[in-house]
Amino acid sequence: AQSVTQPDIHITVSEGASLELRCNYSYGATPYLFWYVQSPGQGLQLLLKYFSGDTLVQGIKGFEAEFKRSQSSFNLRKPSVHWSDAAEYFCAVGASGTYKYIFGTGTRLKVLA
Amino acid sequence: DAGVIQSPRHEVTEMGQEVTLRCKPISGHDYLFWYRQTMMRGLELLIYFNNNVPIDDSGMPEDRFSAKMPNASFSTLKIQPSEPRDSAVYFCASSLQGTGVRELFFGEGSRLTVL
């Protein structure tokens, strides 16, 4: 069965510091992988997605993620965090041919000024 | 372009009352999803529709929950009777089938509190 694990519930970084949010998935074949961001009181917005091709994916707001099949990981990175990046981040996995995307439990990011 | 529109944004009701949540998907999208978000269980898929037809409702928690999509531009999620454990944020999302990876577009959610 598909599953997604985000091991970090909370992460705090200083503004300008680099960021890496971890995501591990379980799926037999190559999955669809997504990162979404949710600001307080808002819906989820897609940051980036991966299905095939280049394993380093660029997204919006300066985010990128790298698909590592050997580690079953799809970690999200940003070289320099801005205060406006404070939000909750969700990793999601989906199987080809289905819309049953599974979301991780989320990582809440706090940014210190 | 308008995104996914949900109403009401907030609903407070008493146990036993009927609750109806509404969703207008993005025009032209042919998939519609209802998710529930709680602290304990995270984001759960309740049901999804394709071309107004329910495809998978295995996530609907029990018979008190029902969802309909009478046309391509409107869907409802109804809870009758409501219980305190139904308190959550309910999200509607829509998507367009096509080649490649399909993105979900989420509404801002309906926060339900059942007293």
Coordinates of C-alpha atoms in Angstrom, one line a residue:
Chain A
A1 CA 0.0 0.0 0.0
Q2 CA 1.1 3.6 -0.6
S3 CA 2.2 5.6 2.3
V4 CA 4.0 8.9 3.0
T5 CA 6.1 9.8 6.0
Q6 CA 7.1 13.2 7.0
P7 CA 9.3 12.6 10.0
D8 CA 9.6 16.2 11.2
I9 CA 6.4 17.7 12.7
H10 CA 7.9 21.1 13.4
I11 CA 11.0 22.8 12.0
T12 CA 12.3 26.2 13.0
V13 CA 14.9 28.0 10.9
S14 CA 16.3 31.6 10.8
E15 CA 15.4 33.8 7.9
G16 CA 18.1 33.5 5.2
A17 CA 19.1 30.0 6.3
S18 CA 18.7 27.0 4.1
L19 CA 15.9 24.5 4.5
E20 CA 15.3 20.9 3.9
L21 CA 12.0 19.1 4.6
R22 CA 12.0 15.4 4.5
C23 CA 9.6 13.1 2.8
N24 CA 9.8 9.3 2.5
Y25 CA 7.3 7.3 0.5
S26 CA 6.3 3.7 0.1
Y27 CA 5.1 2.5 -3.3
G28 CA 6.0 -0.3 -5.6
A29 CA 6.4 1.5 -8.9
T30 CA 7.4 5.1 -9.8
P31 CA 4.9 7.2 -8.1
Y32 CA 3.5 10.7 -8.7
L33 CA 5.1 12.9 -6.0
F34 CA 4.0 16.3 -4.9
W35 CA 4.8 19.0 -2.4
Y36 CA 2.0 21.3 -1.3
V37 CA 2.1 24.4 1.1
Q38 CA -0.7 25.5 3.3
S39 CA -0.7 29.0 4.9
P40 CA -3.0 29.5 7.9
G41 CA -6.6 29.5 7.0
Q42 CA -5.9 28.7 3.4
G43 CA -6.2 25.8 1.1
L44 CA -3.3 23.8 -0.2
Q45 CA -1.2 25.2 -3.0
L46 CA 1.1 23.1 -5.2
L47 CA 4.8 23.9 -4.9
L48 CA 6.1 21.2 -7.3
K49 CA 5.5 17.8 -8.7
Y50 CA 7.4 14.8 -10.1
F51 CA 6.5 11.9 -12.2
S52 CA 9.5 11.1 -14.4
G53 CA 12.5 12.7 -16.0
D54 CA 15.0 14.9 -14.3
T55 CA 15.1 13.9 -10.6
L56 CA 15.7 17.5 -9.5
V57 CA 12.5 19.4 -9.8
Q58 CA 12.1 23.2 -9.6
G59 CA 8.9 24.7 -8.2
I60 CA 7.4 28.0 -7.3
K61 CA 8.7 30.4 -4.7
G62 CA 12.3 29.2 -5.1
F63 CA 11.7 25.6 -3.9
E64 CA 13.2 22.5 -5.4
A65 CA 12.9 18.8 -4.6
E66 CA 15.0 15.8 -5.4
F67 CA 13.6 12.4 -6.1
K68 CA 15.9 9.6 -4.9
R69 CA 14.6 6.2 -5.8
S70 CA 17.2 4.3 -3.8
Q71 CA 16.2 6.1 -0.6
S72 CA 12.4 6.4 -1.4
S73 CA 12.7 10.0 -0.7
F74 CA 11.5 13.3 -2.2
N75 CA 13.0 16.0 0.1
L76 CA 12.0 19.7 -0.4
R77 CA 14.8 22.3 -0.3
K78 CA 15.2 26.0 -0.4
P79 CA 18.6 27.7 -0.2
S80 CA 17.4 30.8 1.6
V81 CA 14.2 31.0 3.6
H82 CA 12.0 34.1 3.8
W83 CA 9.7 34.9 6.6
S84 CA 6.7 34.5 4.3
D85 CA 7.7 30.8 3.9
A86 CA 6.3 30.1 7.4
A87 CA 3.5 27.6 6.7
E88 CA 2.7 23.9 6.8
Y89 CA 4.2 21.7 4.1
F90 CA 2.7 18.5 2.8
C91 CA 4.2 15.7 0.8
A92 CA 1.8 13.6 -1.2
V93 CA 2.2 10.4 -3.3
G94 CA -0.2 9.1 -6.0
A95 CA -0.2 6.0 -8.2
S96 CA -0.5 6.1 -11.9
G97 CA -4.0 5.7 -13.0
T98 CA -5.6 6.7 -9.8
Y99 CA -6.5 9.9 -8.1
K100 CA -6.1 8.4 -4.6
Y101 CA -3.3 10.7 -3.5
I102 CA -2.0 10.0 0.0
F103 CA -0.8 13.0 2.0
G104 CA 1.8 13.0 4.7
T105 CA 1.0 14.5 8.1
G106 CA 2.7 17.7 7.3
T107 CA 5.7 19.7 8.6
R108 CA 5.0 23.0 10.2
L109 CA 7.8 25.6 9.4
K110 CA 8.5 28.5 11.7
V111 CA 10.9 31.2 10.5
L112 CA 12.8 33.4 13.0
A113 CA 13.5 36.9 12.0
Chain B
D1 CA -9.7 32.8 -13.1
A2 CA -11.7 31.9 -10.1
G3 CA -10.4 29.0 -8.1
V4 CA -12.3 26.4 -6.2
I5 CA -15.0 28.1 -4.2
Q6 CA -16.3 26.6 -0.9
S7 CA -19.1 27.8 1.4
P8 CA -19.5 28.4 4.2
R9 CA -16.0 29.2 5.4
H10 CA -17.0 28.6 8.9
E11 CA -19.9 26.7 10.4
V12 CA -20.8 26.2 14.0
T13 CA -23.7 23.9 14.8
E14 CA -25.0 21.7 17.5
M15 CA -24.9 17.9 17.7
G16 CA -27.7 16.3 15.8
Q17 CA -28.1 19.1 13.3
E18 CA -27.7 18.7 9.5
V19 CA -24.7 20.3 7.9
T20 CA -24.3 21.0 4.2
L21 CA -21.0 22.1 2.7
R22 CA -20.9 23.4 -0.8
C23 CA -18.2 23.5 -3.5
K24 CA -17.9 25.0 -6.9
P25 CA -15.0 23.5 -8.8
I26 CA -12.8 25.3 -11.4
S27 CA -14.7 25.6 -14.6
G28 CA -13.8 22.8 -17.0
H29 CA -12.3 20.5 -14.4
D30 CA -13.7 17.0 -14.6
Y31 CA -12.6 15.6 -11.2
L32 CA -13.8 16.8 -7.8
F33 CA -12.6 15.7 -4.4
W34 CA -13.7 16.1 -0.8
Y35 CA -11.0 15.9 1.8
R36 CA -11.2 16.2 5.6
Q37 CA -8.4 17.6 7.7
T38 CA -8.0 17.0 11.4
M39 CA -5.0 17.2 13.8
M40 CA -5.3 13.6 14.6
R41 CA -5.7 12.1 11.1
G42 CA -4.3 14.7 8.8
L43 CA -5.8 15.0 5.3
E44 CA -8.1 12.2 4.4
L45 CA -9.8 11.6 1.0
L46 CA -13.5 11.2 1.6
I47 CA -14.9 10.8 -1.9
Y48 CA -14.1 11.8 -5.5
F49 CA -16.2 12.3 -8.6
N50 CA -15.4 12.1 -12.3
N51 CA -17.8 13.9 -14.7
N52 CA -20.3 14.2 -11.8
V53 CA -20.2 10.4 -11.1
P54 CA -18.9 9.2 -7.7
I55 CA -15.9 7.0 -8.4
D56 CA -14.7 6.1 -4.9
D57 CA -16.4 6.8 -1.7
S58 CA -14.5 4.4 0.5
G59 CA -13.2 7.2 2.6
M60 CA -16.6 8.4 3.7
P61 CA -16.6 7.6 7.4
E62 CA -20.2 6.4 7.8
D63 CA -23.7 6.6 6.6
R64 CA -24.2 10.0 8.2
F65 CA -22.0 11.4 5.4
S66 CA -23.3 11.8 1.8
A67 CA -22.0 13.7 -1.2
K68 CA -23.6 14.7 -4.4
M69 CA -22.6 16.4 -7.6
P70 CA -25.8 17.3 -9.6
N71 CA -23.8 19.1 -12.3
A72 CA -20.3 20.0 -13.3
S73 CA -20.2 23.2 -11.4
F74 CA -21.6 22.2 -8.0
S75 CA -21.1 19.6 -5.3
T76 CA -22.4 19.2 -1.7
L77 CA -21.2 17.2 1.3
K78 CA -23.9 16.6 3.8
I79 CA -23.6 15.3 7.4
Q80 CA -26.8 14.2 9.0
P81 CA -26.9 14.0 12.0
S82 CA -23.7 15.8 12.9
E83 CA -21.5 14.8 15.9
P84 CA -18.7 16.6 17.7
R85 CA -16.2 14.2 16.2
D86 CA -17.1 15.5 12.8
S87 CA -15.4 18.8 13.7
A88 CA -12.7 19.4 11.1
V89 CA -11.8 21.5 8.1
Y90 CA -13.4 20.1 4.9
F91 CA -11.6 20.8 1.6
C92 CA -12.9 20.5 -1.8
A93 CA -10.4 20.2 -4.7
S94 CA -10.8 19.9 -8.4
S95 CA -8.6 18.6 -11.2
L96 CA -8.5 18.2 -15.0
Q97 CA -7.6 14.9 -16.5
G98 CA -4.9 15.0 -19.0
T99 CA -1.5 13.7 -19.8
G100 CA 1.3 13.9 -17.3
V101 CA 0.9 14.5 -13.6
R102 CA -2.4 15.8 -12.5
E103 CA -2.5 18.6 -9.9
L104 CA -5.2 19.1 -7.4
F105 CA -6.5 22.7 -6.9
F106 CA -7.9 23.2 -3.4
G107 CA -10.5 25.6 -2.1
E108 CA -9.9 27.5 1.1
G109 CA -11.9 25.0 3.2
S110 CA -14.9 24.9 5.4
R111 CA -14.2 24.8 9.1
L112 CA -16.9 22.9 10.9
T113 CA -17.4 22.9 14.6
V114 CA -20.0 20.7 16.1
L115 CA -20.9 21.5 19.7

